[in-house]
Tab-separated table of C-alpha atoms in Angstrom:
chain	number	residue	atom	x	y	z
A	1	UNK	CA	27.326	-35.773	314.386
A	2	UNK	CA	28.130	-32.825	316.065
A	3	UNK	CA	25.889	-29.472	315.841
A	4	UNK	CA	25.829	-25.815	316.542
A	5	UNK	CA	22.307	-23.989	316.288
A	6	UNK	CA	22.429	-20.534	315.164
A	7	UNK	CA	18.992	-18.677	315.226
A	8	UNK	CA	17.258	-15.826	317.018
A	9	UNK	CA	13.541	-15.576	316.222
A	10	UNK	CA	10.091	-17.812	316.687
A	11	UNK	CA	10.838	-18.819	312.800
A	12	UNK	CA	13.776	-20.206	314.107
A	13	UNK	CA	12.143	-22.727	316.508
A	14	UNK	CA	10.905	-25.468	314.854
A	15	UNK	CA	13.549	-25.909	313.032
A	16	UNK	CA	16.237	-26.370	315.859
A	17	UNK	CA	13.818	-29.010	317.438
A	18	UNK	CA	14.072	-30.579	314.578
A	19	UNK	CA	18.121	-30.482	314.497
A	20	UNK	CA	17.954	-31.790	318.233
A	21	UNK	CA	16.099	-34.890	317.087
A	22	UNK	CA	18.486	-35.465	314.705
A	23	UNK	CA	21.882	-35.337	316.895
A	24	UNK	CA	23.684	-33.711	319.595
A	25	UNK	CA	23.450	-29.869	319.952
A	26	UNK	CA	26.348	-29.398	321.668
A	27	UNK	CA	25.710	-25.478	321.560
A	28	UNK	CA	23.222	-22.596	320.770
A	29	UNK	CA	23.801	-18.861	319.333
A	30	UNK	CA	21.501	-16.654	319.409
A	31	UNK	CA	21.299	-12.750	319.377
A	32	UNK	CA	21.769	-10.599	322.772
A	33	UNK	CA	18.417	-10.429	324.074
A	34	UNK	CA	16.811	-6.835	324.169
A	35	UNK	CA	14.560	-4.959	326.397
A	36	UNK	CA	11.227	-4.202	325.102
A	37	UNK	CA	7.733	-2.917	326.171
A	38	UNK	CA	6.378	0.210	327.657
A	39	UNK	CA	8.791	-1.317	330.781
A	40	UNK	CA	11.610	-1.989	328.776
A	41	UNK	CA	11.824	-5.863	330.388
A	42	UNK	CA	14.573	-7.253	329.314
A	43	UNK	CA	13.287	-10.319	326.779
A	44	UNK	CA	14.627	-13.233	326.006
A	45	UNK	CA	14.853	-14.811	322.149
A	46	UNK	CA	12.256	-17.328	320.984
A	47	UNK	CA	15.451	-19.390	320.356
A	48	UNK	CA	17.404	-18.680	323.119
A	49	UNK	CA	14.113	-19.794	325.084
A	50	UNK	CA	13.336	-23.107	323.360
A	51	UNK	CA	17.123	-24.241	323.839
A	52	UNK	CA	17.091	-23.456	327.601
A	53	UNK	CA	13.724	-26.154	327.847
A	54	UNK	CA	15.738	-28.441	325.742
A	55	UNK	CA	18.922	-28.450	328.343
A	56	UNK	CA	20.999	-26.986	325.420
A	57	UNK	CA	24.044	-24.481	325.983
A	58	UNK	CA	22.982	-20.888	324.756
A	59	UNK	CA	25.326	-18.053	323.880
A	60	UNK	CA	24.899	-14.729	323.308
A	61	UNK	CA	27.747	-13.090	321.402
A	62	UNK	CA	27.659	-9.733	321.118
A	63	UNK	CA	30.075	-9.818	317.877
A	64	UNK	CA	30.074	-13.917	316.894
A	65	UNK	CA	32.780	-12.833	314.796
A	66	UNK	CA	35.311	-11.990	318.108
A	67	UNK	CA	37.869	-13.699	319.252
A	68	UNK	CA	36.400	-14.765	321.917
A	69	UNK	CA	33.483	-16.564	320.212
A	70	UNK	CA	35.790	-18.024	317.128
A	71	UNK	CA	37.534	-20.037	320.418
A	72	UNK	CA	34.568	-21.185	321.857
A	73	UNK	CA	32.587	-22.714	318.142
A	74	UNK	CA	36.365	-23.927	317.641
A	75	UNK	CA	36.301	-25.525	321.057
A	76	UNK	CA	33.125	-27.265	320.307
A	77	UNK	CA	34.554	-28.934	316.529
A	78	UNK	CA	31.067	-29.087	315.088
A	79	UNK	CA	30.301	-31.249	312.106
A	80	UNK	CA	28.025	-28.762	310.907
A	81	UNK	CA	26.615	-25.544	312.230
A	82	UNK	CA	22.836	-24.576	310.854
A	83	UNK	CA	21.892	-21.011	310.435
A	84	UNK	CA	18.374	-19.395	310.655
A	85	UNK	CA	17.418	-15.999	310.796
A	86	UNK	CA	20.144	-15.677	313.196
A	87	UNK	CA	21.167	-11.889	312.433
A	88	UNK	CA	24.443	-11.199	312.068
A	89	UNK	CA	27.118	-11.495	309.134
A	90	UNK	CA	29.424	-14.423	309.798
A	91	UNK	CA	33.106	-13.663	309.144
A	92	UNK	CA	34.850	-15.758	306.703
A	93	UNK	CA	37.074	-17.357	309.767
A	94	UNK	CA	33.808	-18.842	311.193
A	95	UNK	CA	31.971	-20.352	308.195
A	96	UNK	CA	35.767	-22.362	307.505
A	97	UNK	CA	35.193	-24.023	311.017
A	98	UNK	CA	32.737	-26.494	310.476
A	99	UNK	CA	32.612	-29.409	307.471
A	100	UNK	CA	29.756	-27.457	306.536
A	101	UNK	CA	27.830	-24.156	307.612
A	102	UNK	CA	24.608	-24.021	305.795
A	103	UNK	CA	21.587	-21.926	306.278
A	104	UNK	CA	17.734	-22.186	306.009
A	105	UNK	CA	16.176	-19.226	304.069
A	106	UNK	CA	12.436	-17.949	303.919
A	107	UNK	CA	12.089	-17.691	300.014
A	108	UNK	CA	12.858	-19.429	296.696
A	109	UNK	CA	16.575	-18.584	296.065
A	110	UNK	CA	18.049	-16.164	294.094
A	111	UNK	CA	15.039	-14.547	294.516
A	112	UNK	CA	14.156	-12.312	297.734
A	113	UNK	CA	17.730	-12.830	299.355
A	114	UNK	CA	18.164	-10.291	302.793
A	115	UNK	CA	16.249	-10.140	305.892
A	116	UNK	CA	12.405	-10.007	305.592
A	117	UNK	CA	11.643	-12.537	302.703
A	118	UNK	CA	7.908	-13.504	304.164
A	119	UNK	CA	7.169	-10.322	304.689
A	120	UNK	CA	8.400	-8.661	300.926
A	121	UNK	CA	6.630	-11.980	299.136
A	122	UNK	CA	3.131	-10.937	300.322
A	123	UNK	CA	3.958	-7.187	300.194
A	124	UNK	CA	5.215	-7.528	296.615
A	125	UNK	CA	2.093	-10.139	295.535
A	126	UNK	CA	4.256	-12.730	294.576
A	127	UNK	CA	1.732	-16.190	294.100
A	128	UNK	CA	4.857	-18.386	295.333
A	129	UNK	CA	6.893	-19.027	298.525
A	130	UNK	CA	9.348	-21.580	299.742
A	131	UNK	CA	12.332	-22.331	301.612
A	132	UNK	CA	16.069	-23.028	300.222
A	133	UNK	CA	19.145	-24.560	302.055
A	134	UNK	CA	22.019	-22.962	300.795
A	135	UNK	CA	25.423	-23.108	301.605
A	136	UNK	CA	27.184	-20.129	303.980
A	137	UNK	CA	29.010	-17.506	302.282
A	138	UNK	CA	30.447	-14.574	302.462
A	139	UNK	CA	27.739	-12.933	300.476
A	140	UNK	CA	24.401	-12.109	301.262
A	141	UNK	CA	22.033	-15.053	300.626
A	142	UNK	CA	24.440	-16.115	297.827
A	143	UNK	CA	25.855	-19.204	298.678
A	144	UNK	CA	25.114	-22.668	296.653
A	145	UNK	CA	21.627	-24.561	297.049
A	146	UNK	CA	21.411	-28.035	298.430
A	147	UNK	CA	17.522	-27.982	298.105
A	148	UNK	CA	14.612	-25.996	297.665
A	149	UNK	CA	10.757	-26.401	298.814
A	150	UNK	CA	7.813	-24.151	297.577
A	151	UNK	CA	4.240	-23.613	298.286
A	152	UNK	CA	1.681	-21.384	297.160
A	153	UNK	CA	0.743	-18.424	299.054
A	154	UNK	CA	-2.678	-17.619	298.495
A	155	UNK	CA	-4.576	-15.633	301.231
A	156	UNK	CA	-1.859	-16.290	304.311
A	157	UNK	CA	-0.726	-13.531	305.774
A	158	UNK	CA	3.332	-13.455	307.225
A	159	UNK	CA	2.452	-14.984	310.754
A	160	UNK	CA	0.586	-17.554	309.057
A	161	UNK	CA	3.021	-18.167	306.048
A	162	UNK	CA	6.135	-17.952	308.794
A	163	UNK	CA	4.932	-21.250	310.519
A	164	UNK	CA	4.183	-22.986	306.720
A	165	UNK	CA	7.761	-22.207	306.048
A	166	UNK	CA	9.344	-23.001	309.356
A	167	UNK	CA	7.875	-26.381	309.301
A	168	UNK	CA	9.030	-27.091	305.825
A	169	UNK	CA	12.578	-25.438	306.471
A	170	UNK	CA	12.634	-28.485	309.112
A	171	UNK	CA	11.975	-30.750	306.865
A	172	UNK	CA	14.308	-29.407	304.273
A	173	UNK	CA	16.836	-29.813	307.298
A	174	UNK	CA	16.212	-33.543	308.085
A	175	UNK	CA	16.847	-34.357	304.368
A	176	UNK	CA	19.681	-32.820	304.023
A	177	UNK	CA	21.224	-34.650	307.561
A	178	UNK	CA	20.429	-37.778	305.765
A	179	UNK	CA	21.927	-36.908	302.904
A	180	UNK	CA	25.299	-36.107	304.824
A	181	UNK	CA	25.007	-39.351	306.591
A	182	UNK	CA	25.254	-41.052	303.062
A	183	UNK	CA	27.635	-38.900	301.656
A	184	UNK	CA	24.963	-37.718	298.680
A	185	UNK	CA	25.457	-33.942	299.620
A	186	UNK	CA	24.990	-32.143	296.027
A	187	UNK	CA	24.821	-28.268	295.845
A	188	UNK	CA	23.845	-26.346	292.547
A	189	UNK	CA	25.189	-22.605	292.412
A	190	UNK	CA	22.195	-19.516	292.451
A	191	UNK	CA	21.260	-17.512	289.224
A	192	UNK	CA	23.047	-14.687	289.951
A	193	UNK	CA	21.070	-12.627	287.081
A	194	UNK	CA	17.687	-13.236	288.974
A	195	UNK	CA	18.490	-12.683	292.160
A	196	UNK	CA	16.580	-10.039	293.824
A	197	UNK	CA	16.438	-8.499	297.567
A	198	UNK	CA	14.068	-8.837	300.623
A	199	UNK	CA	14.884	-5.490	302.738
A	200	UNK	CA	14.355	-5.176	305.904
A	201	UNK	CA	10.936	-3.431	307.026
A	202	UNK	CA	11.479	-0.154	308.129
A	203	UNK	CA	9.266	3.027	309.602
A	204	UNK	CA	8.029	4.022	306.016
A	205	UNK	CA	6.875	0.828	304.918
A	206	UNK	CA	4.380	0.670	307.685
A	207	UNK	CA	2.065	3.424	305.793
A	208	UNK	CA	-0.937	2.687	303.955
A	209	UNK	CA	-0.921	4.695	300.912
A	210	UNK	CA	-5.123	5.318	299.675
A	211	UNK	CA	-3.720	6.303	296.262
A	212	UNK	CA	-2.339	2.721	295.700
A	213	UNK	CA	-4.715	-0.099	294.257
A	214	UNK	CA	-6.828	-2.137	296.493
A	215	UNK	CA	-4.614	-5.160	295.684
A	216	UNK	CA	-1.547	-3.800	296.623
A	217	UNK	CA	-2.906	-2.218	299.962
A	218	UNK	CA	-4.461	-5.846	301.210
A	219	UNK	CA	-0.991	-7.311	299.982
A	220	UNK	CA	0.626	-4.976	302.383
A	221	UNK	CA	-1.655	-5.410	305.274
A	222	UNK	CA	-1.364	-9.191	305.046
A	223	UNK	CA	2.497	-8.868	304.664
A	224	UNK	CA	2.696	-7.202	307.674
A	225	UNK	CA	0.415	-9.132	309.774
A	226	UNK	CA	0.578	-9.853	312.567
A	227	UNK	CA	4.265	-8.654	313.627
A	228	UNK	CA	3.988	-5.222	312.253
A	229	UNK	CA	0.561	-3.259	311.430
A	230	UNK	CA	0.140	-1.847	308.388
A	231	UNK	CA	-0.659	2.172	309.838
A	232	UNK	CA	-2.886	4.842	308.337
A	233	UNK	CA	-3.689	8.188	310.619
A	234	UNK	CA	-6.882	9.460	311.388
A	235	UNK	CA	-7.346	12.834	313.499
A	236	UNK	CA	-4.037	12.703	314.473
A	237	UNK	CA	-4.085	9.472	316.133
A	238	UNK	CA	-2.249	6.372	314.037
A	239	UNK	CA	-4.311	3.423	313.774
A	240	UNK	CA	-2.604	-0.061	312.663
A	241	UNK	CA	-4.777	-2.872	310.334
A	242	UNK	CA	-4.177	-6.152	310.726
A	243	UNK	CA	-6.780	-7.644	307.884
A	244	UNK	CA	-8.660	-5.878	305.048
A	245	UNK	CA	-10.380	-7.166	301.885
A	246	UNK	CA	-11.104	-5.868	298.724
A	247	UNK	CA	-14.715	-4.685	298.138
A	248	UNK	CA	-16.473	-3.203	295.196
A	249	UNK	CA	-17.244	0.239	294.854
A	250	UNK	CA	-18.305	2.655	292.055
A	251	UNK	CA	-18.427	5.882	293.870
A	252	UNK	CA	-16.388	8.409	292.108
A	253	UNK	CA	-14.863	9.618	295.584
A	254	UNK	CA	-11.287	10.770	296.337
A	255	UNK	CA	-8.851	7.890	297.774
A	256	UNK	CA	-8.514	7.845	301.327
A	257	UNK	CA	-12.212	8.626	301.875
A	258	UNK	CA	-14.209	6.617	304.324
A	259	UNK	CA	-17.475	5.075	302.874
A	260	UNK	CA	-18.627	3.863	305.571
A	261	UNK	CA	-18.199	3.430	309.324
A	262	UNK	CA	-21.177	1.792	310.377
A	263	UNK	CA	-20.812	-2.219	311.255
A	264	UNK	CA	-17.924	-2.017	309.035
A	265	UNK	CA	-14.850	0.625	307.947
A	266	UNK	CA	-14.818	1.312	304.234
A	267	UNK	CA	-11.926	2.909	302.691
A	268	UNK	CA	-11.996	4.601	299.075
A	269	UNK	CA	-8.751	3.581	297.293
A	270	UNK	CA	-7.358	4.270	293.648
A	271	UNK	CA	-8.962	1.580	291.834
A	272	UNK	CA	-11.984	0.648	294.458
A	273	UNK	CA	-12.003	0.219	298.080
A	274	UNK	CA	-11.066	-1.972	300.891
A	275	UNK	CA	-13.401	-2.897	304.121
A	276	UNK	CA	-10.685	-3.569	307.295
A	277	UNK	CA	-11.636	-6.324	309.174
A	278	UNK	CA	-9.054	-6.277	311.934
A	279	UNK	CA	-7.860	-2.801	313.598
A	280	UNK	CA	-6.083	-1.310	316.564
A	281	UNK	CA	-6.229	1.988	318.178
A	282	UNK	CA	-3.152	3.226	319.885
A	283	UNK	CA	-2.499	1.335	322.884
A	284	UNK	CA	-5.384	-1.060	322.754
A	285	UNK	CA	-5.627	-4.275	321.500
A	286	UNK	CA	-6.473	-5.691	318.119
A	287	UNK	CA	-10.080	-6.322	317.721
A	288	UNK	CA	-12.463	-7.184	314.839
A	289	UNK	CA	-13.730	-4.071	313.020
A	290	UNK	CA	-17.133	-4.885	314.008
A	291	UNK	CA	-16.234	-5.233	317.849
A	292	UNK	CA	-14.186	-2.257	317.485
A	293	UNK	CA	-17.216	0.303	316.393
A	294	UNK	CA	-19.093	-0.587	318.954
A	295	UNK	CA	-17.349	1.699	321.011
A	296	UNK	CA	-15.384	3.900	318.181
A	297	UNK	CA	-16.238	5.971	315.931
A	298	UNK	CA	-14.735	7.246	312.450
A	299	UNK	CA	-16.813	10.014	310.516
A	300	UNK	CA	-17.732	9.331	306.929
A	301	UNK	CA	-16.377	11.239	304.029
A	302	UNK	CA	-13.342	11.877	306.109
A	303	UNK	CA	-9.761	11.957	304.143
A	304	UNK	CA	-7.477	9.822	305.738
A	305	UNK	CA	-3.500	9.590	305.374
A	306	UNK	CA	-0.792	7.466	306.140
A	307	UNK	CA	1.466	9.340	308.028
C-alpha cells in the first residue's frame, strides 16, 4: 500500500517509523518550520527531521488545503494517508482523496477532543489516558473509532505520558494496517453527548494559582512538564516549576506563603502545601530545588503570585 504521513511534532515520530515499516511512504507533510530561540534559528519539525533520515519526501504546505497541495497528495494516489498532531484543518476535498484518512489522537475519544489532550488529562486529574484511531472528518476530533488503547496515568507527567502514548498510537497503527490488509476494517461512531474538549495551552494557563488545592497545583505542574513550566512570580522575576509534591502542613498561613527555603522551597496553598522539586530562574536552566538554593535565595514568609 501506498502512504502519506501527516505530522509535525516529536509525538509524531514514532509513529511514522512505525508506518515506514509497514509500507511505502511515498510522501511526508508536515507544518512550515518556524524560527525560534533568543536567535530566532530557523528550526526544523521533529517530523520533518525524522523523514529526511529516513530518505522520505517532506512538504511543507503553507495552506495543505491549496490548490497546489490538493495536486500534489492527488499526484501521489495514496491508499491511506495517517494524521498525527499534524496542525491544520483538512478541507473536505482532501480527506475524499485517499481510501481512507484516519488519525491517531492523544486521549480516549469523545472525551478531550482538540489540541493539547496530554497536557488537559494531567491538568484536569483525570486517572485515565489512551490513544484512539478515528476516522478524518470534517469535525473536530469527531470522526468514527476504529480502535482505542488506554493506560493509567498515575504520577507521569506530559513528556513522560507523550512517549507512553506515542508508542501505543504505533501500535494502534500497525493493527489497524493489518486489519486493512484483511479487509476487517470496523469503525463504531463517538458519543457525541460525552464528548468534551482539550484546548490549546495558552499564556494564562501557565500561572500557578496558591489559592487552588495542592492537588490541583501538582496536577498542573506535571501537565505542563517538561514543554511548558508551570510559572509563579517572585520579586518581580517569573520563575517556572517543573516538579512539585504535595506535603503536609498545619500552619494556619495565607496561600502563596513560603514555609521554607532552606534545602527545600515550601509553598503554603489552600488546603496544605507543596515542596517544588524542580525550578528555573529566568534564563537559566532547570535544576533540582536543592541544587538550585545553593546559590538562590527566596525569603520566608514571602507572598508569592502567579502573574
Amino acid at each position: 500500500m501506498k502512504f502519506i504521513f501527516m505530522g509535525t511534532p516529536e509525538f509524531s515520530v514514532p509513529i511514522l517509523e512505525k508506518l515506514n515499516s509497514l509500507g511505502d511512504i511515498s510522501l511526508v507533510i508536515s507544518q512550515e518550520d518556524k524560527k525560534k530561540g533568543r536567535g530566532k534559528k530557523v528550526t526544523k519539525t521533529a517530523v520533518k527531521v525524522k523523514a529526511e533520515e529516513l530518505g522520505i519526501e517532506v512538504f511543507q504546505p503553507h495552506d495543505v488545503n491549496s490548490k497546489e497541495s490538493l495536486e500534489k497528495i492527488k499526484k501521489v494516489s495514496p491508499d491511506i494517508i495517517v494524521v498525527v498532531a499534524y496542525g491544520q484543518v483538512l478541507s473536505k476535498e482532501l480527506i475524499e482523496i485517499p481510501k481512507y484518512i484516519v488519525n491517531v489522537h492523544a486521549s480516549i475519544l469523545p472525551k478531550l477532543r482538540g489540541a493539547a489532550p496530554i497536557n488537559r488529562a494531567i491538568m484536569e486529574g483525570y486517572e485515565k489516558s489512551g490513544v484512539s484511531l478515528m476516522k478524518v472528518e470534517e469535525g473536530l476530533d469527531s470522526g468514527a473509532v476504529s480502535s482505542i488503547k488506554e493506560i493509567k496515568i498515575n504520577k507521569m507527567n506530559a513528556g513522560k505520558l507523550e512517549k507512553v502514548l506515542s508508542k501505543m498510537g504505533s501500535e494502534l497503527l500497525e493493527e489497524f494496517i493489518k486489519e486493512v490488509e484483511k479487509g476487517e476494517v470496523k469503525f463504531k461512531e463517538q458519543d457525541d453527548s460525552k464528548k468534551t474538549y482539550a484546548h490549546k495551552i495558552l499564556k494564562d494557563d501557565l500561572k500557578l494559582d496558591f489559592d487552588d488545592t495542592s492537588k490541583n497545583i501538582v496536577n498542573k505542574v506535571r501537565g505542563l512538564s517538561p514543554h511548558y513550566g508551570a510559572k509563579f512570580s517572585y520579586n518581580d522575576k517569573i520563575y517556572k516549576v517543573f516538579d512539585a509534591e504535595i506535603v503536609s502542613c498545619n500552619l494556619e498561613k495565607e496561600a502563596g506563603k513560603i514555609l521554607k527555603a532552606k534545602d527545600e522551597l515550601i509553598i503554603k496553598t489552600c488546603d496544605g502545601a507543596i515542596s517544588v522539586k524542580e525550578i528555573q530562574a529566568p534564563g537559566k536552566r532547570v535544576m533540582a530545588i536543592e541544587d538550585f538554593l545553593r546559590g538562590n535565595k527566596f525569603e520566608e514568609n514571602y507572598l508569592i503570585g502567579g502573574k
